[in-house]
């Protein structure tokens, strides 16, 4: 699908076009762009390459760039979608294969400002993408804060071990999802930062001073986001480690109780086993108080280990 801004008939690219947005283009749309602007439109395989020489290239006054952007952020399944940017003095061409809301937002802005330069359009796209990356990190930070409250403050109030471990496992799953998404966001905004730096290095001094200042602001924002993401990742890792530790402690408590029960149960079993043999010459066999004596001995054999465990502060 081919969109041009300012808008025109899709079958013909208008002479005053400043931005061509290609969404999963077919061969005919690629040819129309190539015939009109003399640039080849990259394929999905070409955009998916990760080497720096494929991501950022300059052919004279034409800059060819690509970056992995986030798609499906309104669902539970986030994915990286390679997007291509081609910047010439005449036009800005974007190539993508998924729907991205940031592009629709910028397209609405372009509709109100049809006289924007190609470099300014691409700069506006980068700014919008960075803003959305910041929003994703803020949402992730909110989830981390809620999970931290649940792990460090709400869990000790629980009494049922099964409920506590279930909540901790849910917290670990939530934090794992946040960590995965923040890593994807970081990969995205670092790639955007490389695009901004490449534009500054290759276009200076041909671009306007205000555009250079905005690109510098994009780079500074990305540096701040990188620091914020590092702090957020550290907090998420701390919560995951804490939740794992709490689950281990809870399991150790269960094992400790079972160990104490098994140790306390050994002496009574031994006593009952001895007095249950019923040998003929057993002295206690004919005692009138033999049965109460055996029960009392069993009780004492249980109490003494319990007192010893209590004295050692093991229970």
Short mmCIF file of C-alpha atoms in Angstrom, two decimals, residues 83-275:
data_model
loop_
_atom_site.label_atom_id
_atom_site.label_comp_id
_atom_site.label_asym_id
_atom_site.label_seq_id
_atom_site.Cartn_x
_atom_site.Cartn_y
_atom_site.Cartn_z
CA UNK A 83 11.40 -0.50 8.95
CA UNK A 84 13.36 1.25 6.22
CA UNK A 85 14.02 4.98 5.87
CA UNK A 86 15.29 6.55 2.66
CA UNK A 87 16.11 10.26 2.82
CA UNK A 88 16.94 12.37 -0.21
CA UNK A 89 16.90 16.15 -0.64
CA UNK A 90 13.62 15.68 -2.48
CA UNK A 91 11.66 13.09 -0.50
CA UNK A 92 11.50 10.92 2.60
CA UNK A 93 10.53 7.30 1.86
CA UNK A 94 9.55 4.86 4.60
CA UNK A 95 9.09 1.15 4.02
CA UNK A 96 7.30 -1.05 6.56
CA UNK A 97 5.43 -4.33 6.57
CA UNK A 98 3.19 -3.88 9.61
CA UNK A 99 0.81 -1.21 10.84
CA UNK A 100 2.50 1.28 13.18
CA UNK A 101 0.44 3.90 14.98
CA UNK A 102 3.35 6.34 15.23
CA UNK A 103 3.35 6.72 11.44
CA UNK A 104 -0.39 7.45 11.42
CA UNK A 105 0.11 10.13 14.08
CA UNK A 106 2.88 11.82 12.08
CA UNK A 107 0.82 11.53 8.89
CA UNK A 108 -1.97 13.48 10.58
CA UNK A 109 0.54 16.18 11.52
CA UNK A 110 1.91 16.30 7.98
CA UNK A 111 -1.62 16.84 6.71
CA UNK A 112 -1.76 20.06 8.69
CA UNK A 113 1.75 21.14 7.60
CA UNK A 114 2.16 20.19 3.93
CA UNK A 115 5.28 22.34 3.42
CA UNK A 116 7.61 20.30 5.67
CA UNK A 117 11.00 19.29 4.30
CA UNK A 118 11.89 15.59 3.96
CA UNK A 119 14.54 15.80 6.71
CA UNK A 120 12.02 17.50 8.99
CA UNK A 121 9.47 14.76 8.31
CA UNK A 122 11.96 12.05 9.20
CA UNK A 123 12.98 13.97 12.31
CA UNK A 124 9.33 14.22 13.33
CA UNK A 125 9.01 10.45 12.88
CA UNK A 126 12.04 9.81 15.07
CA UNK A 127 10.67 12.13 17.75
CA UNK A 128 7.33 10.33 17.77
CA UNK A 129 9.02 6.94 17.99
CA UNK A 130 11.17 8.07 20.91
CA UNK A 131 8.11 9.46 22.69
CA UNK A 132 6.35 6.13 22.32
CA UNK A 133 9.43 4.28 23.57
CA UNK A 134 9.39 6.52 26.64
CA UNK A 135 5.70 5.73 27.18
CA UNK A 136 6.44 1.99 27.02
CA UNK A 137 9.21 2.34 29.59
CA UNK A 138 6.95 4.37 31.89
CA UNK A 139 4.28 1.66 31.70
CA UNK A 140 6.92 -0.94 32.45
CA UNK A 141 8.10 1.08 35.44
CA UNK A 142 4.53 1.24 36.73
CA UNK A 143 4.22 -2.56 36.51
CA UNK A 144 7.57 -2.97 38.28
CA UNK A 145 6.41 -0.66 41.08
CA UNK A 146 3.19 -2.63 41.55
CA UNK A 147 5.04 -5.94 41.50
CA UNK A 148 7.63 -4.65 43.95
CA UNK A 149 4.83 -3.70 46.35
CA UNK A 150 3.35 -7.17 45.99
CA UNK A 151 6.65 -9.00 46.53
CA UNK A 152 8.24 -6.94 49.29
CA UNK A 153 5.24 -5.68 51.25
CA UNK A 154 2.10 -7.75 50.57
CA UNK A 155 3.54 -11.28 50.59
CA UNK A 156 4.47 -11.47 54.32
CA UNK A 157 0.81 -10.88 55.20
CA UNK A 158 -0.22 -14.13 53.56
CA UNK A 159 -0.66 -17.24 55.66
CA UNK A 160 -1.26 -19.96 53.10
CA UNK A 161 1.96 -21.22 51.56
CA UNK A 162 0.32 -22.33 48.31
CA UNK A 163 -1.23 -18.88 47.83
CA UNK A 164 2.05 -17.15 48.60
CA UNK A 165 4.08 -19.20 46.14
CA UNK A 166 1.40 -18.76 43.48
CA UNK A 167 1.52 -14.99 43.89
CA UNK A 168 5.31 -15.00 43.76
CA UNK A 169 5.31 -17.07 40.59
CA UNK A 170 2.80 -14.69 39.02
CA UNK A 171 5.06 -11.80 40.02
CA UNK A 172 8.06 -13.49 38.40
CA UNK A 173 6.06 -14.08 35.22
CA UNK A 174 4.95 -10.43 35.14
CA UNK A 175 8.47 -9.16 35.73
CA UNK A 176 9.77 -11.51 33.05
CA UNK A 177 7.33 -10.03 30.54
CA UNK A 178 8.33 -6.50 31.53
CA UNK A 179 12.03 -7.36 31.16
CA UNK A 180 11.45 -8.81 27.71
CA UNK A 181 9.50 -5.77 26.58
CA UNK A 182 11.94 -3.23 27.99
CA UNK A 183 14.81 -5.01 26.23
CA UNK A 184 12.85 -4.75 22.97
CA UNK A 185 12.16 -1.07 23.63
CA UNK A 186 15.85 -0.46 24.32
CA UNK A 187 16.85 -2.18 21.10
CA UNK A 188 14.38 0.03 19.26
CA UNK A 189 15.40 3.40 20.67
CA UNK A 190 19.11 2.64 20.37
CA UNK A 191 18.53 1.89 16.69
CA UNK A 192 16.62 5.16 16.36
CA UNK A 193 19.55 6.92 18.01
CA UNK A 194 21.92 5.49 15.43
CA UNK A 195 19.63 6.77 12.67
CA UNK A 196 19.61 10.26 14.23
CA UNK A 197 23.39 10.26 14.60
CA UNK A 198 23.82 9.08 11.02
CA UNK A 199 21.61 11.91 9.78
CA UNK A 200 23.61 14.45 11.77
CA UNK A 201 26.94 13.12 10.52
CA UNK A 202 25.93 12.84 6.88
CA UNK A 203 23.55 15.79 6.46
CA UNK A 204 25.46 18.51 8.34
CA UNK A 205 25.51 21.34 7.30
CA UNK A 206 22.88 20.73 4.60
CA UNK A 207 19.97 20.47 7.05
CA UNK A 208 18.50 23.43 8.86
CA UNK A 209 19.84 24.45 12.25
CA UNK A 210 16.52 23.82 13.99
CA UNK A 211 16.38 20.28 12.56
CA UNK A 212 19.92 19.64 13.80
CA UNK A 213 18.88 20.83 17.25
CA UNK A 214 15.88 18.49 17.22
CA UNK A 215 18.06 15.56 16.18
CA UNK A 216 20.47 16.41 18.99
CA UNK A 217 17.51 16.46 21.37
CA UNK A 218 16.51 13.01 20.09
CA UNK A 219 19.98 11.71 20.87
CA UNK A 220 19.91 13.25 24.35
CA UNK A 221 16.46 11.78 25.02
CA UNK A 222 17.71 8.36 23.96
CA UNK A 223 20.70 8.65 26.31
CA UNK A 224 18.29 9.44 29.15
CA UNK A 225 16.02 6.55 28.17
CA UNK A 226 19.02 4.23 28.11
CA UNK A 227 19.89 5.17 31.69
CA UNK A 228 16.26 4.79 32.76
CA UNK A 229 16.01 1.38 31.09
CA UNK A 230 19.20 0.21 32.80
CA UNK A 231 17.79 1.23 36.18
CA UNK A 232 14.45 -0.42 35.38
CA UNK A 233 16.16 -3.64 34.30
CA UNK A 234 18.20 -3.69 37.51
CA UNK A 235 15.03 -3.30 39.59
CA UNK A 236 13.28 -6.02 37.62
CA UNK A 237 16.23 -8.35 38.15
CA UNK A 238 16.20 -7.57 41.88
CA UNK A 239 12.50 -8.42 42.12
CA UNK A 240 13.00 -11.66 40.20
CA UNK A 241 15.88 -12.66 42.48
CA UNK A 242 13.86 -11.73 45.56
CA UNK A 243 10.82 -13.68 44.42
CA UNK A 244 13.00 -16.71 43.70
CA UNK A 245 14.58 -16.35 47.14
CA UNK A 246 11.20 -16.08 48.86
CA UNK A 247 9.98 -19.22 47.10
CA UNK A 248 13.14 -21.06 48.17
CA UNK A 249 12.72 -19.87 51.76
CA UNK A 250 9.10 -21.02 51.79
CA UNK A 251 10.10 -24.41 50.42
CA UNK A 252 12.91 -24.66 52.99
CA UNK A 253 10.40 -23.95 55.75
CA UNK A 254 8.27 -26.84 54.52
CA UNK A 255 11.29 -29.13 54.42
CA UNK A 256 12.31 -27.98 57.92
CA UNK A 257 8.87 -28.83 59.32
CA UNK A 258 8.94 -32.24 57.68
CA UNK A 259 12.45 -32.83 59.01
CA UNK A 260 11.44 -31.91 62.57
CA UNK A 261 8.37 -34.14 62.36
CA UNK A 262 10.41 -37.05 61.09
CA UNK A 263 13.10 -36.62 63.75
CA UNK A 264 10.54 -36.25 66.57
CA UNK A 265 8.69 -39.33 65.32
CA UNK A 266 11.71 -41.64 65.43
CA UNK A 267 11.98 -42.17 69.27
CA UNK A 268 8.29 -43.08 69.78
CA UNK A 269 8.46 -45.52 66.91
CA UNK A 270 11.56 -47.10 68.45
CA UNK A 271 9.91 -47.39 71.86
CA UNK A 272 6.70 -48.83 70.46
CA UNK A 273 8.76 -51.27 68.38
CA UNK A 274 10.68 -52.48 71.41
CA UNK A 275 7.63 -52.94 73.65
#
